[in-house]
Amino acid sequence: MLQARQLYAIICPDVYAPLIAVFLAVGSALAASARTLTSVAEIDGLAALKDRAPRYDFSVRGTVVASHSYLTMLKDATGICKLTYAAGTPAPGSVVDATGTVDFLEDGTPHAVADRIVMRGHEPVPGPADVTIGQILRGEMSLRSVRVTGTVLEAFRDQIDSDYFHLFLSSPDGVVAVSPQISEFPFEQAAQLVNAEVRVTGICLPNNGWRSPLNPTHIVAAISEIKTVRPAPPDPFDVPPLDDLRNVGPDTIRTMGQRRIDGVVTAVWSGNRLLVRTDGNLQVRVRLAADSSIPEVETGVQVVGLP
């Protein structure tokens, strides 16, 4: 019996200590998930937690500062958060009690889904703020209704979600992605805005999850208006000529918009690639659009596109 007791004493700590640690970890997660979050700061603070539960309940009173479709931006004394609410969108200025759950996107960003919103009153809130693209990219207007002006560099359909398309809006301080739903603004109409100056009203959203390749910081989505300030030139070749870009950085180049080159084709390869010697004696590589005809070597051409 003595030997058996000694054997048990040796084995017991090694065998059961990992089990005790597991039980403690599970108990901690269950306790965390049972706690109801009562402020926007607590919801936002979940992003920094290392030991967190898969989901949390929340019950927050706040004021709606912006809303569109299923998105509601809720502000309380501690900050602003984005709620997804499928049962209707409370108007800006609504004071509400919102309850629901928070889970997490793939990048760890908290994702709050309201299952119930109860109206408690109303208070005035500011309308869309006139901002620059630089303010958007710096995150100064996150989760707020904004109105921003810029030149449309290009328009293209979303290759992942067919309900969306994107405009790249440019100004001297940067380029921002504007992402309307097809139901908000017809793509065919948007495609005609390339090279036009437009004013866009929407909600500035952090760009996380699967849309992150569009721009590393923020996008303007939930579009309520796209208004033309200056129409695109009727002649697509009526754009500035391409200058020598050898001493120009990429951040400047990406804001420039379409440029034109005039010259002679000196080489053709890969079915859609050209080398053009311009009238200013620059050698410019060109990648043609899918539906473009291929010119022969020594042919004089005018080419318009994004540098």
Short mmCIF file of C-alpha atoms in Angstrom, two decimals:
data_model
loop_
_atom_site.label_atom_id
_atom_site.label_comp_id
_atom_site.label_asym_id
_atom_site.label_seq_id
_atom_site.Cartn_x
_atom_site.Cartn_y
_atom_site.Cartn_z
CA MET A 1 0.00 0.00 0.00
CA LEU A 2 2.83 2.37 0.82
CA GLN A 3 4.35 1.91 -2.60
CA ALA A 4 1.01 2.50 -4.24
CA ARG A 5 0.48 5.73 -2.33
CA GLN A 6 3.93 6.98 -3.29
CA LEU A 7 3.28 6.17 -6.93
CA TYR A 8 -0.01 8.04 -6.82
CA ALA A 9 1.68 11.06 -5.26
CA ILE A 10 4.23 11.19 -8.07
CA ILE A 11 1.75 10.79 -10.93
CA CYS A 12 -1.05 12.99 -9.64
CA PRO A 13 0.49 16.48 -10.23
CA ASP A 14 1.61 15.66 -13.79
CA VAL A 15 -1.66 14.08 -14.88
CA TYR A 16 -4.19 16.41 -13.35
CA ALA A 17 -2.45 19.80 -13.53
CA PRO A 18 -3.19 20.22 -17.29
CA LEU A 19 -6.80 19.25 -16.66
CA ILE A 20 -7.09 21.82 -13.88
CA ALA A 21 -5.65 24.47 -16.25
CA VAL A 22 -8.19 23.54 -18.91
CA PHE A 23 -11.07 23.77 -16.46
CA LEU A 24 -9.83 27.18 -15.28
CA ALA A 25 -9.55 28.49 -18.86
CA VAL A 26 -13.03 27.28 -19.77
CA GLY A 27 -14.44 28.72 -16.59
CA SER A 28 -12.79 32.07 -17.31
CA ALA A 29 -14.23 32.16 -20.85
CA LEU A 30 -17.70 31.24 -19.61
CA ALA A 31 -17.54 33.97 -17.00
CA ALA A 32 -16.45 36.50 -19.62
CA SER A 33 -19.21 35.53 -22.02
CA ALA A 34 -21.78 35.85 -19.25
CA ARG A 35 -20.83 39.50 -18.66
CA THR A 36 -23.10 41.97 -20.48
CA LEU A 37 -21.33 44.92 -22.11
CA THR A 38 -23.02 48.23 -21.31
CA SER A 39 -20.99 50.84 -23.24
CA VAL A 40 -19.46 51.42 -26.64
CA ALA A 41 -15.99 51.54 -25.05
CA GLU A 42 -16.48 48.01 -23.70
CA ILE A 43 -17.46 46.76 -27.17
CA ASP A 44 -14.47 48.44 -28.83
CA GLY A 45 -12.17 47.27 -26.05
CA LEU A 46 -12.76 43.63 -26.97
CA ALA A 47 -10.35 44.02 -29.90
CA ALA A 48 -7.42 44.36 -27.50
CA LEU A 49 -8.32 41.37 -25.31
CA LYS A 50 -6.08 38.33 -25.69
CA ASP A 51 -8.15 35.98 -23.53
CA ARG A 52 -11.69 36.53 -24.75
CA ALA A 53 -14.85 34.52 -25.24
CA PRO A 54 -16.17 33.75 -28.75
CA ARG A 55 -19.12 36.11 -28.18
CA TYR A 56 -20.53 38.61 -25.71
CA ASP A 57 -23.94 40.08 -24.98
CA PHE A 58 -24.39 43.86 -25.00
CA SER A 59 -27.05 46.30 -23.84
CA VAL A 60 -26.20 49.91 -24.69
CA ARG A 61 -28.19 53.15 -24.71
CA GLY A 62 -26.99 55.73 -27.22
CA THR A 63 -27.81 58.14 -30.03
CA VAL A 64 -27.84 57.14 -33.69
CA VAL A 65 -25.42 59.51 -35.48
CA ALA A 66 -25.63 57.86 -38.93
CA SER A 67 -27.57 54.99 -40.46
CA HIS A 68 -28.16 53.34 -43.80
CA SER A 69 -29.83 50.09 -44.81
CA TYR A 70 -28.82 47.57 -42.12
CA LEU A 71 -26.00 49.71 -40.62
CA THR A 72 -26.43 51.86 -37.50
CA MET A 73 -23.69 54.04 -35.97
CA LEU A 74 -24.42 54.33 -32.25
CA LYS A 75 -22.76 56.93 -30.02
CA ASP A 76 -22.71 57.12 -26.25
CA ALA A 77 -20.52 59.04 -23.80
CA THR A 78 -17.62 56.64 -24.41
CA GLY A 79 -17.43 56.47 -28.22
CA ILE A 80 -19.06 55.33 -31.47
CA CYS A 81 -19.60 51.78 -32.70
CA LYS A 82 -21.16 50.15 -35.74
CA LEU A 83 -24.19 47.89 -35.27
CA THR A 84 -25.73 45.55 -37.80
CA TYR A 85 -29.51 45.52 -37.45
CA ALA A 86 -31.64 43.73 -40.02
CA ALA A 87 -35.08 44.69 -38.68
CA GLY A 88 -35.00 48.33 -39.80
CA THR A 89 -32.79 51.37 -39.54
CA PRO A 90 -33.46 54.01 -36.85
CA ALA A 91 -33.11 57.56 -38.16
CA PRO A 92 -30.15 59.75 -37.15
CA GLY A 93 -30.94 61.51 -33.90
CA SER A 94 -32.85 58.58 -32.44
CA VAL A 95 -32.04 57.78 -28.82
CA VAL A 96 -32.28 54.01 -28.49
CA ASP A 97 -31.66 51.03 -26.24
CA ALA A 98 -29.82 48.42 -28.33
CA THR A 99 -29.30 44.81 -27.24
CA GLY A 100 -27.60 41.97 -29.06
CA THR A 101 -24.36 40.01 -29.33
CA VAL A 102 -20.75 40.71 -30.31
CA ASP A 103 -18.63 38.17 -32.16
CA PHE A 104 -15.43 38.70 -34.13
CA LEU A 105 -14.37 39.03 -37.77
CA GLU A 106 -11.44 37.01 -39.09
CA ASP A 107 -9.01 39.84 -38.31
CA GLY A 108 -10.26 40.06 -34.71
CA THR A 109 -12.43 43.15 -35.16
CA PRO A 110 -15.54 43.10 -32.91
CA HIS A 111 -18.76 42.65 -34.90
CA ALA A 112 -21.87 43.84 -33.05
CA VAL A 113 -25.27 42.54 -34.19
CA ALA A 114 -28.38 44.04 -32.59
CA ASP A 115 -31.40 41.78 -32.21
CA ARG A 116 -33.57 44.48 -30.61
CA ILE A 117 -33.61 48.29 -30.75
CA VAL A 118 -36.14 50.27 -28.68
CA MET A 119 -36.78 53.96 -29.29
CA ARG A 120 -36.38 56.16 -26.19
CA GLY A 121 -36.40 59.68 -27.63
CA HIS A 122 -34.73 62.02 -30.09
CA GLU A 123 -31.97 64.62 -30.06
CA PRO A 124 -30.34 66.71 -32.82
CA VAL A 125 -27.20 65.37 -34.47
CA PRO A 126 -24.92 67.01 -37.06
CA GLY A 127 -25.47 66.27 -40.75
CA PRO A 128 -22.74 64.97 -43.08
CA ALA A 129 -19.39 66.66 -42.49
CA ASP A 130 -17.49 68.14 -45.45
CA VAL A 131 -14.10 66.43 -45.28
CA THR A 132 -11.00 65.78 -47.37
CA ILE A 133 -9.80 62.40 -48.57
CA GLY A 134 -6.78 62.86 -46.30
CA GLN A 135 -9.02 63.11 -43.22
CA ILE A 136 -10.74 59.89 -44.23
CA LEU A 137 -7.48 58.02 -44.77
CA ARG A 138 -6.15 59.17 -41.40
CA GLY A 139 -9.22 57.72 -39.68
CA GLU A 140 -10.42 61.07 -38.35
CA MET A 141 -14.01 60.53 -39.55
CA SER A 142 -14.48 56.84 -38.81
CA LEU A 143 -18.14 55.77 -38.43
CA ARG A 144 -19.42 59.24 -39.28
CA SER A 145 -21.53 60.58 -42.12
CA VAL A 146 -19.24 62.45 -44.53
CA ARG A 147 -19.34 64.40 -47.78
CA VAL A 148 -16.13 64.22 -49.83
CA THR A 149 -15.12 65.59 -53.24
CA GLY A 150 -12.62 64.15 -55.70
CA THR A 151 -11.95 62.97 -59.24
CA VAL A 152 -13.00 59.45 -60.23
CA LEU A 153 -9.92 57.47 -61.33
CA GLU A 154 -11.75 54.27 -62.25
CA ALA A 155 -14.92 52.25 -61.66
CA PHE A 156 -15.10 48.47 -61.42
CA ARG A 157 -17.40 45.76 -60.17
CA ASP A 158 -16.58 43.86 -57.01
CA GLN A 159 -15.22 40.44 -58.00
CA ILE A 160 -16.35 38.83 -54.73
CA ASP A 161 -19.74 40.37 -54.04
CA SER A 162 -21.80 41.16 -57.15
CA ASP A 163 -24.03 43.51 -55.13
CA TYR A 164 -21.19 46.06 -54.90
CA PHE A 165 -18.95 48.09 -57.18
CA HIS A 166 -16.17 50.53 -56.42
CA LEU A 167 -15.03 53.98 -57.46
CA PHE A 168 -11.50 55.16 -56.73
CA LEU A 169 -11.78 58.82 -55.76
CA SER A 170 -8.62 60.93 -55.98
CA SER A 171 -7.37 64.26 -54.68
CA PRO A 172 -3.86 65.61 -54.04
CA ASP A 173 -3.88 64.09 -50.53
CA GLY A 174 -4.71 60.52 -51.52
CA VAL A 175 -7.09 58.00 -53.01
CA VAL A 176 -10.11 56.50 -51.24
CA ALA A 177 -12.42 53.68 -52.29
CA VAL A 178 -16.11 54.55 -52.57
CA SER A 179 -18.17 51.35 -52.42
CA PRO A 180 -21.87 51.68 -53.30
CA GLN A 181 -24.31 48.84 -53.66
CA ILE A 182 -25.71 48.30 -57.15
CA SER A 183 -29.16 49.00 -55.70
CA GLU A 184 -27.96 52.43 -54.48
CA PHE A 185 -26.38 53.59 -57.72
CA PRO A 186 -26.39 51.85 -61.14
CA PHE A 187 -22.93 50.70 -62.18
CA GLU A 188 -23.50 51.70 -65.81
CA GLN A 189 -24.07 55.27 -64.65
CA ALA A 190 -21.03 55.18 -62.37
CA ALA A 191 -18.77 53.93 -65.19
CA GLN A 192 -19.50 57.17 -67.07
CA LEU A 193 -18.05 59.18 -64.16
CA VAL A 194 -14.42 58.27 -64.84
CA ASN A 195 -12.45 61.57 -65.03
CA ALA A 196 -15.43 63.47 -63.59
CA GLU A 197 -15.24 65.41 -60.34
CA VAL A 198 -17.93 64.19 -57.95
CA ARG A 199 -19.19 64.82 -54.43
CA VAL A 200 -20.07 61.66 -52.50
CA THR A 201 -22.16 61.47 -49.34
CA GLY A 202 -21.94 58.32 -47.28
CA ILE A 203 -20.60 56.75 -44.09
CA CYS A 204 -16.86 56.42 -43.48
CA LEU A 205 -16.12 52.84 -42.43
CA PRO A 206 -12.91 51.14 -41.30
CA ASN A 207 -11.81 48.86 -44.09
CA ASN A 208 -11.30 45.45 -42.52
CA GLY A 209 -12.10 41.88 -43.43
CA TRP A 210 -12.30 40.83 -47.07
CA ARG A 211 -12.44 44.39 -48.51
CA SER A 212 -9.02 45.34 -47.12
CA PRO A 213 -7.15 45.08 -50.48
CA LEU A 214 -9.13 48.09 -51.75
CA ASN A 215 -7.42 50.51 -49.40
CA PRO A 216 -5.46 49.98 -46.19
CA THR A 217 -7.50 52.29 -43.95
CA HIS A 218 -11.05 53.42 -44.68
CA ILE A 219 -13.71 53.36 -47.38
CA VAL A 220 -16.85 55.43 -47.95
CA ALA A 221 -19.87 53.13 -48.12
CA ALA A 222 -23.61 53.24 -47.42
CA ILE A 223 -23.86 55.85 -50.17
CA SER A 224 -26.79 58.25 -50.07
CA GLU A 225 -25.70 60.55 -52.92
CA ILE A 226 -23.16 60.80 -55.76
CA LYS A 227 -23.38 64.25 -57.33
CA THR A 228 -21.40 65.40 -60.37
CA VAL A 229 -19.47 68.62 -59.71
CA ARG A 230 -17.63 68.69 -63.05
CA PRO A 231 -18.56 66.22 -65.80
CA ALA A 232 -15.98 64.05 -67.50
CA PRO A 233 -14.61 65.45 -70.80
CA PRO A 234 -16.74 64.28 -73.76
CA ASP A 235 -13.54 63.33 -75.59
CA PRO A 236 -11.79 60.51 -73.65
CA PHE A 237 -8.43 61.72 -75.04
CA ASP A 238 -8.94 65.17 -73.52
CA VAL A 239 -6.69 64.45 -70.52
CA PRO A 240 -3.22 65.81 -69.59
CA PRO A 241 -0.17 64.31 -71.29
CA LEU A 242 2.08 61.95 -69.37
CA ASP A 243 5.18 63.62 -67.98
CA ASP A 244 8.49 61.99 -67.10
CA LEU A 245 7.74 60.03 -63.92
CA ARG A 246 11.24 58.77 -63.13
CA ASN A 247 11.62 61.08 -60.13
CA VAL A 248 7.99 60.88 -58.95
CA GLY A 249 7.00 58.62 -56.04
CA PRO A 250 4.22 56.00 -56.19
CA ASP A 251 1.97 57.86 -53.74
CA THR A 252 1.89 60.83 -56.14
CA ILE A 253 1.46 58.69 -59.24
CA ARG A 254 -1.61 56.89 -57.88
CA THR A 255 -3.44 60.21 -57.37
CA MET A 256 -2.76 61.57 -60.86
CA GLY A 257 -5.68 60.15 -62.79
CA GLN A 258 -5.68 59.28 -66.47
CA ARG A 259 -2.88 60.54 -68.72
CA ARG A 260 -2.31 60.50 -72.49
CA ILE A 261 0.72 59.54 -74.53
CA ASP A 262 1.30 60.28 -78.23
CA GLY A 263 3.99 58.29 -80.00
CA VAL A 264 5.05 55.31 -82.07
CA VAL A 265 4.82 51.61 -81.20
CA THR A 266 8.32 50.10 -81.06
CA ALA A 267 7.44 46.61 -79.73
CA VAL A 268 4.45 44.30 -79.18
CA TRP A 269 4.41 41.17 -76.98
CA SER A 270 2.20 38.87 -74.89
CA GLY A 271 -0.88 39.77 -76.93
CA ASN A 272 -1.65 42.98 -75.02
CA ARG A 273 1.68 44.68 -74.22
CA LEU A 274 3.23 47.56 -76.13
CA LEU A 275 6.33 49.70 -75.90
CA VAL A 276 5.67 53.21 -77.14
CA ARG A 277 8.28 55.89 -77.86
CA THR A 278 6.55 59.19 -77.16
CA ASP A 279 6.98 62.45 -79.02
CA GLY A 280 8.99 63.59 -75.99
CA ASN A 281 11.34 60.59 -76.44
CA LEU A 282 10.08 58.66 -73.40
CA GLN A 283 9.85 54.86 -73.57
CA VAL A 284 6.49 53.86 -72.04
CA ARG A 285 5.20 50.33 -71.49
CA VAL A 286 1.47 49.94 -72.13
CA ARG A 287 -0.92 47.14 -71.12
CA LEU A 288 -4.03 47.23 -73.28
CA ALA A 289 -7.58 46.63 -72.10
CA ALA A 290 -9.10 43.26 -73.00
CA ASP A 291 -11.21 44.60 -75.89
CA SER A 292 -8.48 46.76 -77.51
CA SER A 293 -7.10 46.06 -80.98
CA ILE A 294 -3.35 45.42 -81.22
CA PRO A 295 -1.47 48.01 -83.30
CA GLU A 296 1.50 47.00 -85.42
CA VAL A 297 5.09 48.06 -84.79
CA GLU A 298 5.91 51.54 -86.18
CA THR A 299 2.22 52.57 -85.95
CA GLY A 300 1.51 56.03 -84.57
CA VAL A 301 -0.87 55.85 -81.55
CA GLN A 302 -2.60 57.89 -78.88
CA VAL A 303 -3.08 55.97 -75.62
CA VAL A 304 -5.07 56.98 -72.55
CA GLY A 305 -4.87 55.16 -69.22
CA LEU A 306 -3.75 55.21 -65.61
CA PRO A 307 0.01 55.45 -64.98
#
